[in-house]
Every structure is written in structure tokens, then in C-alpha cells.
Amino acid sequence: MNEKKNKTIEKLVSLCKRRGFVFPSSDIYGGFAAVYDYGPMGVELKNNLEKAWWKSMVQKRQDVVGLDSGIFMHPMTWKASGHIDGFDDPQIDCKKCKARMGADHMLEAFGIDADKMTADEINIQIEKLSKEGKDLKCINCGSKDLTKAKMFSLMVKSNLGSPTEELSDENVVYLRPETCGGIYLNYKNVLDSSRVKLPFGIAQIGKAFRNEIVARQFIFRTREFEQMELQYFLDPKDMGRKFSEWKNIRWDWYLNYGIKEENLKWYKHIKLAHYAAEAWDIEYNFEALGGFKELEGIHQRGDWDLSQHSKFSGKKLDYRDPATNTAIIPNIMETSVGLNRMLLAFLHEAYTEEEIDGESRIVLKLDKRLAPIKVAIFPLLKNKEKLVAKAKELHDMLSDNYMCEFDDNGNIGKRYRRQDEIGTPYCVTVDFDTIEKDDSVTIRDRDSMEQERIKIDNLKSYFFDKFSSQ
Ligand code: ATP
């Protein structure tokens, strides 16, 4: 078996569309920039990633509880958090073709780190470059006729109330740019309604919205996405220990679900947000997008969030230690990852092109627990009633426990190829011997492609062993 290495974004996009993982939004209207829809396979993979994350972050932990807060929140939330005044990116427009570009990304190409620079600082850098004969060019049409950099808010505005009302400062609401806002606002409710004691975490999975300037990297950066976040509340004296514990937990989680360690690396932020004491990212080697890029952020946020919301709401958000009866404002550390970006990382990792005996195949070597379809069931021939009936019976039997797919389309080789491309670990074929002779089926393994004959009576325990062995 000969593995080829070249993974390109075009190949991933094509597989995603061909096999029903990811479709461009509003496809029949020509698409809608930086929004994507998840097809039958994509939604299964997304659900499996969510479940795997939730299991590790909530289900198996005694110190973490879950939450599902609304997307709309009191607009003051975003004033208090600093998002209304400062959640923006520097933008440059092309005067010729009207393309929008992130000024920080354009400077990156000249080795200048513009992270956290103001628009004025960026414009000074651009002038300097220009004096050295290094002009910025439009990444779309190559024109040098560009606007100056200006700050552009990433907040997505909407309005609630009377549909006839104009969008004004009074009725404006924001689609949340991150899910953690809902966690801070419910911190007191959770404290009062459950048995949590410091240190404890609140985890949430949900949609977030950002009016991203640069949105050309498939589902890596989209304007609507899902975040999976843990906000962990603790006494500041425990921060060092707990922070490194959580860094290890998150790193190991990726390894446990099949990401190779060589494809992960830590990035420590040098320039920090004003409230942060330490911030690290887990970067993944998105080779098809040019190399290592942020996958997940793990940050210390101090007491900024609770203090700000306490100040703006006028409500006390401290924590009284039941043993000592002293009150503190807990510090927070967070782990935050985009589910869609994570899905891209796992697809990227799993995508494999192999050459076997002169034939090539594409196979998604996804961890079995993540595979959208666990077992595919085929009748050997489409038009043989008894085979079809038996295969459907097996589908009914196994689908109680596993996501299964019945397929009678095309020859067996074609059906294997389709299942390989969607990452199905096992294919079960019902043939004439099944009915006439041995009451057994052929099971083919995705990775080794080996086949074995198993009695139908033993099928349930066979798959139980296979899927619980991880
Ligand atoms: P980036 O530097 O990539 O813009 P960020 O530092 O602004 O990301 P955070 O605000 O820390 O990101 O968000 C935490 C996580 O949410 C990121 O690590 C990423 O996985 C995910 N995320 C953020 N923005 C997007 C987006 N536009 N599309 C998809 N996922 C996103």
C-alpha cells in the first residue's frame, strides 16, 4: 500500500460536496460568502465531534456542568465585554475590484506582525513599505489602488421588536460573536441552582457570528459557526496548576481521536488582550491551507468578565467560600474551539489517497467513533428480493445501536469506494450463501480491506467488540 501525501483544499472541498459533508450556502442562488451548510454526512460527523467533546468536557467530569443560552442577549452584555468598542479588524479595500482584505494579513506577507495594531499604526507601516518600493497589492486583481486601512467591526447587528422599526441604536441587538457571554451571564444562576463549588466549569456548544473580513478558507473561517467553549471558574491561586492541567487535557483529546502529534503544536501569544494573563493556541497543520493555524484557544481571562458584568449590571457576581465565608471574584480560564474548524482538521487528517496494486482509492481514515456511518449494509445484487430483504433486516437490527446505511447501488467495488470516501469502518455484504447455506455475512474492514465471514447471530457482539475496543 502506497500512501500519497498531497492534500489540497480543492480535493477536500470536492470530496465534501461529492459525498454530502459540506455544501456552499444558498448554492442554487450562486452561494453566500463564508456560510456553509452541512449535508447528511457532515451533520453526522459534526454530531459525533460534539458528542466526543461533551463526553470529555462534561459527562466524565464532576466539576463541569452544561448550558445552552440564547443567541440574543441584552445589548449591554457586549458593551461590558468590550466587544462593541473594540471587536474589530483592520480592513483595506481595493478601489478597482472592490475586494475586502484584512490589513493585518496583508502585512504578514512582509513579515510584519500587525496583531493588535491600530489603523493609524498600520497605515504608518504601509507608508514605510511603500517608501522601500514594497507596495501592497490587491490579492484579487493585483491593483495597487487601495484604500487606507480602517477598523471594521466584526459584530453582526440585527434588531428585534416591531418589524416596521428602522434599525437604530435603541433597538439594535447583536448576534453573539462568542458563546462565552451567555456563560458569564448565567454564572450566578448556575451557582444558585446547582451544587457546583469552586473550581468548576460551565461548558456550552452553540452558534456564534462574526462579520469576518477574510473568509476565503472554506470552513476554516466562516461568518456563522459553532463554538464549543468551557469557562472554568477558579481561585486565582489555583490558576497555574489548573491551566496546565487543561492544556494537557485538550492536547490529549486530539490525540485520542486520531490527530497525529506531529500535526499539532503550541503557540504562545506574546501580545495579549488587556485582560489576559496568558494565552496559548493549539495549532493544527492545515497543510492544504498553507501550514499550522489556530485550532483552539486556551486562555486565562483573570476576573475581567465577571467584574465587568458586575459593574455594568449592578449585580454582585462574587463567590462566597462556604468553608471560610470569604468572598472573591473567581478568575476564569477558557478553552474555546470552533466545531466547524475542528471538523475541517479531522477531515484533513483523515483524508488519504492510497495506491493498492496499481489502483488508487480515497479513504477517510476517521476514528471509528467519529465516522458518520458506522456500518454499511449491502445486498450483493440489487434485484434479488431475498438478499435485499435480509440486508434491510440487518439494517433494522444494527441501526438500534449504530448509524447504518443500506446501499444497493452499483457493483460492490463502487459501493466500497463510496463508503471508503465517507470513512465507514465496516461494510457488511449479504450474498447467496447467507440465505442458502451459512447464515453468515462478509464483513470488510475499511483500513486493512480484509474480509471475514461472520455468523449473523454473532454480528451484534462482533460490532460491540469493535466499537468498544477504543
Ligand atoms: P482567529 O485568530 O482565527 O480569528 P480568534 O483568535 O479570533 O481566531 P477566538 O476568538 O479565540 O478566535 O475564538 C476561539 C476559537 O473559535 C478559535 O480558535 C476557532 O477555533 C474558532 N473561531 C473563531 N472565529 C472563527 C470563524 N470565523 N470561523 C470558524 N471558527 C472560528
Short mmCIF file of C-alpha atoms and ligand atoms in Angstrom, two decimals:
data_model
loop_
_atom_site.label_atom_id
_atom_site.label_comp_id
_atom_site.label_asym_id
_atom_site.label_seq_id
_atom_site.Cartn_x
_atom_site.Cartn_y
_atom_site.Cartn_z
CA MET A 1 0.00 0.00 0.00
CA ASN A 2 1.45 3.28 -1.09
CA GLU A 3 0.21 6.46 0.58
CA LYS A 4 0.26 9.70 -1.40
CA LYS A 5 0.72 12.85 0.56
CA ASN A 6 -0.64 15.82 -1.29
CA LYS A 7 -3.71 17.21 0.40
CA THR A 8 -5.17 20.26 -1.27
CA ILE A 9 -8.14 22.34 -0.32
CA GLU A 10 -9.66 21.69 -3.75
CA LYS A 11 -9.62 17.94 -3.08
CA LEU A 12 -11.24 18.38 0.33
CA VAL A 13 -13.90 20.77 -0.97
CA SER A 14 -14.66 18.39 -3.81
CA LEU A 15 -14.98 15.36 -1.52
CA CYS A 16 -17.17 17.35 0.86
CA LYS A 17 -19.58 18.28 -1.88
CA ARG A 18 -19.50 14.95 -3.71
CA ARG A 19 -20.18 12.90 -0.61
CA GLY A 20 -22.54 15.23 1.24
CA PHE A 21 -20.35 16.63 4.01
CA VAL A 22 -20.38 20.36 3.28
CA PHE A 23 -22.25 22.44 0.71
CA PRO A 24 -21.86 26.15 -0.02
CA SER A 25 -24.82 28.02 1.47
CA SER A 26 -27.60 29.03 -0.94
CA ASP A 27 -25.95 27.03 -3.70
CA ILE A 28 -28.79 27.43 -6.22
CA TYR A 29 -28.54 31.23 -5.86
CA GLY A 30 -24.82 31.17 -6.56
CA GLY A 31 -23.69 30.76 -2.95
CA PHE A 32 -23.47 33.11 0.02
CA ALA A 33 -19.98 34.10 1.11
CA ALA A 34 -18.45 32.42 4.14
CA VAL A 35 -21.53 30.45 5.16
CA TYR A 36 -21.75 26.69 4.65
CA ASP A 37 -24.37 24.00 5.06
CA TYR A 38 -23.72 20.52 6.37
CA GLY A 39 -25.13 17.61 4.39
CA PRO A 40 -26.12 14.11 5.53
CA MET A 41 -22.51 13.06 6.27
CA GLY A 42 -21.43 16.44 7.60
CA VAL A 43 -24.18 16.60 10.17
CA GLU A 44 -23.29 13.11 11.45
CA LEU A 45 -19.62 13.99 11.75
CA LYS A 46 -20.48 17.26 13.46
CA ASN A 47 -22.78 15.46 15.92
CA ASN A 48 -20.10 12.87 16.67
CA LEU A 49 -17.47 15.55 17.33
CA GLU A 50 -19.89 17.39 19.60
CA LYS A 51 -20.69 14.21 21.50
CA ALA A 52 -16.99 13.35 21.88
CA TRP A 53 -16.22 16.84 23.17
CA TRP A 54 -19.22 16.88 25.54
CA LYS A 55 -18.34 13.45 26.88
CA SER A 56 -14.83 14.52 27.81
CA MET A 57 -15.69 18.06 28.96
CA VAL A 58 -18.99 17.49 30.81
CA GLN A 59 -20.16 13.89 31.09
CA LYS A 60 -16.94 12.48 32.55
CA ARG A 61 -16.24 15.43 34.84
CA GLN A 62 -17.52 16.05 38.32
CA ASP A 63 -16.59 19.72 38.18
CA VAL A 64 -18.23 20.81 34.90
CA VAL A 65 -21.88 21.41 34.02
CA GLY A 66 -23.50 22.24 30.70
CA LEU A 67 -25.50 25.21 29.47
CA ASP A 68 -27.47 26.27 26.41
CA SER A 69 -28.00 30.03 26.43
CA GLY A 70 -29.76 32.21 23.85
CA ILE A 71 -28.02 33.69 20.85
CA PHE A 72 -29.62 37.08 21.54
CA MET A 73 -28.59 38.75 24.76
CA HIS A 74 -29.08 42.10 26.40
CA PRO A 75 -27.04 44.55 24.28
CA MET A 76 -25.29 45.74 27.44
CA THR A 77 -23.53 42.34 27.51
CA TRP A 78 -21.35 43.40 24.61
CA LYS A 79 -20.76 46.89 25.97
CA ALA A 80 -19.49 45.37 29.22
CA SER A 81 -17.31 42.80 27.45
CA GLY A 82 -15.68 45.48 25.28
CA HIS A 83 -16.92 43.96 22.01
CA ILE A 84 -18.96 46.97 20.88
CA ASP A 85 -16.00 49.31 21.24
CA GLY A 86 -13.16 47.05 20.30
CA PHE A 87 -14.04 43.82 18.48
CA ASP A 88 -12.76 44.87 15.10
CA ASP A 89 -10.22 44.05 12.44
CA PRO A 90 -8.31 46.42 10.14
CA GLN A 91 -9.63 46.36 6.59
CA ILE A 92 -8.29 47.56 3.27
CA ASP A 93 -10.46 47.75 0.13
CA CYS A 94 -9.37 47.53 -3.46
CA LYS A 95 -10.67 50.62 -5.28
CA LYS A 96 -10.61 48.77 -8.57
CA CYS A 97 -12.31 45.42 -7.94
CA LYS A 98 -13.84 46.26 -4.51
CA ALA A 99 -12.28 43.22 -2.82
CA ARG A 100 -12.11 43.45 1.00
CA MET A 101 -8.87 42.41 2.64
CA GLY A 102 -7.58 42.05 6.17
CA ALA A 103 -4.79 44.62 6.54
CA ASP A 104 -3.05 42.52 9.20
CA HIS A 105 -2.89 39.53 6.84
CA MET A 106 -1.50 41.75 4.07
CA LEU A 107 1.29 43.00 6.34
CA GLU A 108 2.03 39.46 7.47
CA ALA A 109 3.26 38.80 3.93
CA PHE A 110 6.04 41.37 4.60
CA GLY A 111 6.93 39.80 7.93
CA ILE A 112 5.13 42.49 9.96
CA ASP A 113 3.02 41.34 12.88
CA ALA A 114 0.10 43.78 12.90
CA ASP A 115 -1.88 41.93 15.55
CA LYS A 116 -3.46 44.48 17.92
CA MET A 117 -2.12 47.48 15.91
CA THR A 118 -4.46 50.44 15.40
CA ALA A 119 -5.45 51.51 11.87
CA ASP A 120 -3.06 54.51 12.17
CA GLU A 121 -0.15 52.28 13.16
CA ILE A 122 -0.91 50.00 10.23
CA ASN A 123 -1.04 52.95 7.81
CA ILE A 124 2.38 54.11 9.04
CA GLN A 125 3.79 50.64 8.32
CA ILE A 126 2.23 50.67 4.84
CA GLU A 127 3.80 54.07 4.09
CA LYS A 128 7.20 52.81 5.25
CA LEU A 129 6.89 49.78 2.98
CA SER A 130 5.87 51.98 0.08
CA LYS A 131 8.98 54.18 0.56
CA GLU A 132 11.06 50.99 0.29
CA GLY A 133 9.31 50.26 -3.01
CA LYS A 134 7.20 47.48 -1.48
CA ASP A 135 3.65 48.38 -2.33
CA LEU A 136 0.68 46.38 -1.09
CA LYS A 137 -1.34 44.80 -3.87
CA CYS A 138 -4.92 43.61 -4.08
CA ILE A 139 -4.90 39.85 -3.57
CA ASN A 140 -7.75 39.53 -6.04
CA CYS A 141 -6.78 41.69 -9.04
CA GLY A 142 -3.23 42.83 -8.23
CA SER A 143 -4.10 46.55 -8.31
CA LYS A 144 -2.09 48.91 -6.10
CA ASP A 145 -5.00 51.35 -5.92
CA LEU A 146 -6.09 50.56 -2.37
CA THR A 147 -7.87 52.45 0.42
CA LYS A 148 -6.11 53.22 3.70
CA ALA A 149 -6.62 50.72 6.49
CA LYS A 150 -9.68 51.35 8.65
CA MET A 151 -11.16 49.43 11.56
CA PHE A 152 -14.17 47.29 10.76
CA SER A 153 -16.44 45.86 13.48
CA LEU A 154 -16.89 42.10 13.43
CA MET A 155 -20.17 42.35 15.33
CA VAL A 156 -23.26 41.25 13.38
CA LYS A 157 -26.19 43.54 14.07
CA SER A 158 -29.86 42.75 13.99
CA ASN A 159 -33.00 44.20 15.51
CA LEU A 160 -35.89 42.81 17.49
CA GLY A 161 -39.31 44.33 18.06
CA SER A 162 -41.66 45.87 15.57
CA PRO A 163 -40.76 44.78 12.04
CA THR A 164 -41.51 48.30 10.78
CA GLU A 165 -38.96 49.92 13.10
CA GLU A 166 -35.77 51.15 11.47
CA LEU A 167 -32.55 49.67 12.81
CA SER A 168 -31.46 52.26 15.35
CA ASP A 169 -29.18 52.42 18.35
CA GLU A 170 -32.20 51.86 20.62
CA ASN A 171 -33.42 48.58 19.19
CA VAL A 172 -30.15 47.09 17.91
CA VAL A 173 -29.25 43.63 19.14
CA TYR A 174 -26.19 41.61 18.25
CA LEU A 175 -25.83 38.02 17.18
CA ARG A 176 -23.32 36.78 19.75
CA PRO A 177 -19.72 36.80 18.50
CA GLU A 178 -18.75 34.10 21.01
CA THR A 179 -20.75 31.75 23.20
CA CYS A 180 -19.00 32.55 26.48
CA GLY A 181 -21.06 35.73 27.04
CA GLY A 182 -24.05 33.52 27.87
CA ILE A 183 -21.93 31.58 30.35
CA TYR A 184 -20.87 34.70 32.29
CA LEU A 185 -24.46 35.93 32.43
CA ASN A 186 -25.61 32.58 33.81
CA TYR A 187 -22.72 32.06 36.22
CA LYS A 188 -24.85 33.24 39.17
CA ASN A 189 -27.88 31.17 38.08
CA VAL A 190 -25.75 28.03 37.86
CA LEU A 191 -24.13 28.77 41.21
CA ASP A 192 -27.52 29.24 42.88
CA SER A 193 -29.26 26.28 41.25
CA SER A 194 -26.67 23.51 41.30
CA ARG A 195 -24.12 22.00 43.63
CA VAL A 196 -21.02 23.43 41.99
CA LYS A 197 -18.15 24.62 44.17
CA LEU A 198 -15.00 26.42 43.09
CA PRO A 199 -13.19 25.35 40.95
CA PHE A 200 -15.92 24.50 38.46
CA GLY A 201 -16.64 24.89 34.78
CA ILE A 202 -19.62 25.67 32.57
CA ALA A 203 -19.49 24.27 29.05
CA GLN A 204 -21.57 25.27 26.09
CA ILE A 205 -21.87 24.47 22.39
CA GLY A 206 -23.65 26.93 20.15
CA LYS A 207 -23.69 29.28 17.20
CA ALA A 208 -21.58 32.40 17.02
CA PHE A 209 -21.46 35.06 14.32
CA ARG A 210 -18.65 37.30 13.10
CA ASN A 211 -18.57 39.61 10.15
CA GLU A 212 -15.17 38.31 9.10
CA ILE A 213 -13.27 40.33 6.50
CA VAL A 214 -11.19 37.49 5.16
CA ALA A 215 -13.36 34.49 4.62
CA ARG A 216 -11.77 32.53 1.84
CA GLN A 217 -10.59 29.40 3.55
CA PHE A 218 -13.57 27.09 3.20
CA ILE A 219 -14.97 26.23 6.66
CA PHE A 220 -11.80 27.35 8.49
CA ARG A 221 -13.16 30.86 8.90
CA THR A 222 -16.85 31.49 8.38
CA ARG A 223 -19.28 34.22 9.33
CA GLU A 224 -21.62 31.79 11.08
CA PHE A 225 -20.00 29.00 13.06
CA GLU A 226 -20.37 26.87 16.16
CA GLN A 227 -18.16 27.22 19.18
CA MET A 228 -17.51 24.70 21.89
CA GLU A 229 -16.36 26.55 24.97
CA LEU A 230 -15.52 25.79 28.55
CA GLN A 231 -15.29 28.62 31.06
CA TYR A 232 -13.59 27.37 34.19
CA PHE A 233 -14.04 29.45 37.36
CA LEU A 234 -11.34 29.24 40.00
CA ASP A 235 -9.48 30.84 42.85
CA PRO A 236 -6.55 32.78 41.30
CA LYS A 237 -4.09 30.80 43.41
CA ASP A 238 -5.09 27.63 41.50
CA MET A 239 -4.68 29.15 38.05
CA GLY A 240 -1.17 27.90 37.21
CA ARG A 241 -1.90 24.29 38.08
CA LYS A 242 -5.37 24.12 36.52
CA PHE A 243 -4.29 25.95 33.38
CA SER A 244 -1.58 23.42 32.64
CA GLU A 245 -3.95 20.56 33.50
CA TRP A 246 -6.50 21.82 30.95
CA LYS A 247 -3.82 22.41 28.33
CA ASN A 248 -2.86 18.74 28.65
CA ILE A 249 -6.47 17.56 28.59
CA ARG A 250 -7.21 19.38 25.37
CA TRP A 251 -3.98 18.29 23.68
CA ASP A 252 -4.57 14.64 24.61
CA TRP A 253 -8.17 14.82 23.43
CA TYR A 254 -6.99 15.46 19.86
CA LEU A 255 -4.50 12.59 20.03
CA ASN A 256 -7.15 10.27 21.43
CA TYR A 257 -9.40 10.95 18.43
CA GLY A 258 -6.69 10.34 15.85
CA ILE A 259 -4.80 13.58 15.22
CA LYS A 260 -1.09 12.79 14.92
CA GLU A 261 1.06 14.61 17.45
CA GLU A 262 3.38 15.85 14.72
CA ASN A 263 0.40 17.78 13.28
CA LEU A 264 -0.19 19.75 16.47
CA LYS A 265 1.84 22.47 18.06
CA TRP A 266 1.53 25.07 20.77
CA TYR A 267 1.60 28.77 20.02
CA LYS A 268 2.06 31.19 22.91
CA HIS A 269 0.58 34.66 22.39
CA ILE A 270 3.10 37.41 23.00
CA LYS A 271 0.66 40.28 22.56
CA LEU A 272 -2.18 39.76 24.96
CA ALA A 273 -5.63 41.26 25.26
CA HIS A 274 -5.64 43.75 28.15
CA TYR A 275 -7.46 41.33 30.48
CA ALA A 276 -5.46 38.20 29.66
CA ALA A 277 -2.50 36.95 31.68
CA GLU A 278 -1.53 34.05 29.44
CA ALA A 279 -2.90 32.76 26.17
CA TRP A 280 -1.99 29.69 24.13
CA ASP A 281 -3.39 28.21 20.95
CA ILE A 282 -3.30 24.63 19.82
CA GLU A 283 -2.35 24.90 16.17
CA TYR A 284 -3.07 22.19 13.62
CA ASN A 285 -1.08 21.60 10.48
CA PHE A 286 -3.70 22.59 7.89
CA GLU A 287 -1.29 21.66 5.11
CA ALA A 288 -3.99 22.32 2.49
CA LEU A 289 -4.28 25.90 3.79
CA GLY A 290 -0.55 26.52 3.92
CA GLY A 291 0.53 25.11 7.30
CA PHE A 292 -0.05 25.42 11.02
CA LYS A 293 -3.02 27.56 12.03
CA GLU A 294 -5.06 28.15 15.19
CA LEU A 295 -7.43 25.35 16.00
CA GLU A 296 -8.29 26.04 19.63
CA GLY A 297 -7.56 28.80 22.13
CA ILE A 298 -6.77 28.19 25.81
CA HIS A 299 -6.68 31.46 27.68
CA GLN A 300 -6.52 32.95 31.14
CA ARG A 301 -9.02 35.78 31.41
CA GLY A 302 -8.47 36.87 35.02
CA ASP A 303 -11.54 38.36 36.72
CA TRP A 304 -12.25 40.71 33.81
CA ASP A 305 -15.54 39.18 32.63
CA LEU A 306 -17.26 38.80 35.99
CA SER A 307 -16.01 42.20 37.19
CA GLN A 308 -17.22 43.96 34.04
CA HIS A 309 -20.64 42.31 34.09
CA SER A 310 -20.95 43.04 37.78
CA LYS A 311 -20.10 46.70 37.15
CA PHE A 312 -22.49 47.10 34.21
CA SER A 313 -25.40 45.13 35.70
CA GLY A 314 -25.00 46.35 39.27
CA LYS A 315 -25.28 42.71 40.47
CA LYS A 316 -22.78 41.02 42.75
CA LEU A 317 -21.02 38.21 40.91
CA ASP A 318 -18.66 37.10 43.63
CA TYR A 319 -18.28 33.66 45.14
CA ARG A 320 -18.51 33.03 48.87
CA ASP A 321 -16.33 30.18 50.04
CA PRO A 322 -18.60 28.01 52.25
CA ALA A 323 -15.66 26.93 54.45
CA THR A 324 -14.12 30.33 55.18
CA ASN A 325 -17.11 32.57 54.38
CA THR A 326 -14.83 34.89 52.42
CA ALA A 327 -15.91 36.31 49.09
CA ILE A 328 -13.81 36.52 45.94
CA ILE A 329 -14.42 37.25 42.29
CA PRO A 330 -13.31 33.99 40.64
CA ASN A 331 -10.76 34.07 37.88
CA ILE A 332 -11.60 32.38 34.60
CA MET A 333 -9.69 30.25 32.17
CA GLU A 334 -11.27 29.09 28.96
CA THR A 335 -10.89 26.53 26.24
CA SER A 336 -12.54 27.60 23.01
CA VAL A 337 -12.74 25.86 19.67
CA GLY A 338 -14.82 26.20 16.53
CA LEU A 339 -16.67 22.96 15.79
CA ASN A 340 -16.53 23.61 12.04
CA ARG A 341 -12.81 24.34 12.14
CA MET A 342 -12.35 21.17 14.18
CA LEU A 343 -14.34 19.21 11.59
CA LEU A 344 -12.02 20.53 8.89
CA ALA A 345 -8.99 19.45 10.93
CA PHE A 346 -10.34 15.91 11.34
CA LEU A 347 -11.29 15.65 7.65
CA HIS A 348 -7.86 16.95 6.71
CA GLU A 349 -6.15 14.45 8.98
CA ALA A 350 -8.27 11.53 7.79
CA TYR A 351 -8.09 12.25 4.05
CA THR A 352 -5.85 9.63 2.48
CA GLU A 353 -5.07 8.69 -1.09
CA GLU A 354 -3.67 5.21 -1.48
CA GLU A 355 -2.29 3.20 -4.31
CA ILE A 356 -3.06 -0.50 -4.00
CA ASP A 357 -1.90 -2.90 -6.72
CA GLY A 358 -1.91 -0.12 -9.27
CA GLU A 359 -5.39 1.09 -8.25
CA SER A 360 -5.90 4.27 -6.28
CA ARG A 361 -8.53 4.90 -3.66
CA ILE A 362 -9.53 7.84 -1.48
CA VAL A 363 -10.29 6.84 2.08
CA LEU A 364 -11.21 8.85 5.15
CA LYS A 365 -9.33 7.19 7.98
CA LEU A 366 -11.54 8.70 10.66
CA ASP A 367 -11.54 7.34 14.17
CA LYS A 368 -14.41 4.83 14.29
CA ARG A 369 -16.21 6.85 16.95
CA LEU A 370 -16.31 9.85 14.65
CA ALA A 371 -17.24 8.09 11.40
CA PRO A 372 -20.62 9.36 10.12
CA ILE A 373 -21.74 5.84 9.15
CA LYS A 374 -20.51 3.00 11.33
CA VAL A 375 -21.78 0.07 9.27
CA ALA A 376 -22.89 -0.07 5.63
CA ILE A 377 -25.06 -2.99 4.61
CA PHE A 378 -25.29 -4.28 1.05
CA PRO A 379 -27.25 -6.98 -0.71
CA LEU A 380 -24.85 -8.50 -3.25
CA LEU A 381 -27.35 -7.86 -6.04
CA LYS A 382 -29.98 -5.18 -6.26
CA ASN A 383 -32.74 -7.17 -7.89
CA LYS A 384 -32.68 -10.27 -5.70
CA GLU A 385 -35.57 -9.84 -3.33
CA LYS A 386 -34.33 -12.25 -0.67
CA LEU A 387 -30.92 -10.59 -0.47
CA VAL A 388 -32.45 -7.13 -0.27
CA ALA A 389 -34.92 -8.21 2.41
CA LYS A 390 -32.15 -9.80 4.51
CA ALA A 391 -29.92 -6.73 4.18
CA LYS A 392 -32.78 -4.47 5.26
CA GLU A 393 -33.47 -6.76 8.21
CA LEU A 394 -29.83 -6.46 9.30
CA HIS A 395 -30.03 -2.70 8.89
CA ASP A 396 -33.01 -2.62 11.25
CA MET A 397 -31.20 -4.85 13.72
CA LEU A 398 -27.95 -2.86 13.82
CA SER A 399 -29.33 0.66 13.47
CA ASP A 400 -30.66 0.46 17.01
CA ASN A 401 -27.06 0.91 18.16
CA TYR A 402 -25.16 2.33 15.20
CA MET A 403 -25.69 4.76 12.35
CA CYS A 404 -26.05 2.38 9.39
CA GLU A 405 -26.56 2.82 5.68
CA PHE A 406 -28.29 0.45 3.28
CA ASP A 407 -26.88 0.61 -0.24
CA ASP A 408 -27.75 -1.49 -3.28
CA ASN A 409 -26.49 0.90 -5.93
CA GLY A 410 -23.88 -0.23 -8.47
CA ASN A 411 -21.39 -3.05 -8.10
CA ILE A 412 -19.79 -3.94 -4.76
CA GLY A 413 -16.48 -2.31 -5.71
CA LYS A 414 -18.24 1.01 -6.32
CA ARG A 415 -20.13 0.72 -3.06
CA TYR A 416 -16.87 0.10 -1.16
CA ARG A 417 -15.34 3.16 -2.80
CA ARG A 418 -18.23 5.36 -1.68
CA GLN A 419 -18.04 4.03 1.89
CA ASP A 420 -14.24 4.50 1.94
CA GLU A 421 -14.69 8.12 0.93
CA ILE A 422 -17.11 8.79 3.77
CA GLY A 423 -14.97 6.86 6.26
CA THR A 424 -17.29 3.92 7.05
CA PRO A 425 -15.23 1.44 9.11
CA TYR A 426 -17.22 -1.69 8.18
CA CYS A 427 -19.24 -2.91 5.19
CA VAL A 428 -21.48 -5.97 5.50
CA THR A 429 -22.49 -7.90 2.40
CA VAL A 430 -25.40 -10.31 2.21
CA ASP A 431 -24.89 -12.90 -0.56
CA PHE A 432 -26.48 -16.12 -1.77
CA ASP A 433 -24.60 -18.23 0.80
CA THR A 434 -26.09 -16.08 3.55
CA ILE A 435 -29.57 -17.16 2.54
CA GLU A 436 -28.94 -20.66 1.26
CA LYS A 437 -26.02 -22.01 3.26
CA ASP A 438 -24.39 -20.48 6.25
CA ASP A 439 -26.50 -17.65 7.68
CA SER A 440 -23.28 -15.59 7.65
CA VAL A 441 -22.22 -12.32 6.05
CA THR A 442 -18.95 -10.92 4.72
CA ILE A 443 -17.51 -8.02 6.68
CA ARG A 444 -14.92 -5.82 5.03
CA ASP A 445 -12.61 -3.61 7.06
CA ARG A 446 -12.05 -0.05 5.74
CA ASP A 447 -8.36 0.25 6.63
CA SER A 448 -6.97 -3.23 6.02
CA MET A 449 -9.59 -4.05 3.35
CA GLU A 450 -9.54 -7.57 4.73
CA GLN A 451 -12.75 -9.56 4.66
CA GLU A 452 -14.09 -12.09 7.12
CA ARG A 453 -17.15 -14.25 7.33
CA ILE A 454 -19.28 -13.80 10.46
CA LYS A 455 -22.44 -15.58 11.58
CA ILE A 456 -25.44 -13.27 11.71
CA ASP A 457 -26.10 -14.46 15.26
CA ASN A 458 -22.69 -13.08 16.25
CA LEU A 459 -22.99 -9.74 14.45
CA LYS A 460 -24.13 -7.71 17.42
CA SER A 461 -21.33 -8.93 19.66
CA TYR A 462 -18.82 -8.58 16.79
CA PHE A 463 -19.61 -4.87 16.42
CA PHE A 464 -19.89 -4.39 20.15
CA ASP A 465 -16.28 -5.58 20.46
CA LYS A 466 -15.13 -3.49 17.51
CA PHE A 467 -16.69 -0.26 18.72
CA SER A 468 -15.95 -0.62 22.40
CA SER A 469 -12.31 -1.52 21.88
CA GLN A 470 -11.27 2.15 21.66
P1 ATP B 1 -8.68 33.86 14.60
O1 ATP B 1 -7.37 34.42 15.09
O2 ATP B 1 -8.57 32.61 13.80
O3 ATP B 1 -9.60 34.88 14.01
P2 ATP B 1 -9.62 34.25 17.21
O4 ATP B 1 -8.34 34.29 17.93
O5 ATP B 1 -10.38 35.48 16.95
O6 ATP B 1 -9.46 33.39 15.88
P3 ATP B 1 -11.18 33.25 19.31
O7 ATP B 1 -11.99 34.45 19.47
O8 ATP B 1 -10.14 32.96 20.34
O9 ATP B 1 -10.55 33.21 17.88
O10 ATP B 1 -12.15 32.02 19.12
C1 ATP B 1 -11.88 30.73 19.61
C2 ATP B 1 -11.99 29.67 18.55
O11 ATP B 1 -13.19 29.83 17.80
C3 ATP B 1 -10.87 29.71 17.52
O12 ATP B 1 -9.74 29.02 17.99
C4 ATP B 1 -11.53 28.99 16.35
O13 ATP B 1 -11.46 27.58 16.51
C5 ATP B 1 -12.97 29.40 16.47
N1 ATP B 1 -13.28 30.52 15.54
C6 ATP B 1 -13.09 31.84 15.74
N2 ATP B 1 -13.52 32.55 14.69
C7 ATP B 1 -13.98 31.64 13.79
C8 ATP B 1 -14.56 31.75 12.49
N3 ATP B 1 -14.78 32.92 11.93
N4 ATP B 1 -14.91 30.61 11.86
C9 ATP B 1 -14.72 29.40 12.42
N5 ATP B 1 -14.19 29.24 13.65
C10 ATP B 1 -13.83 30.34 14.33
#
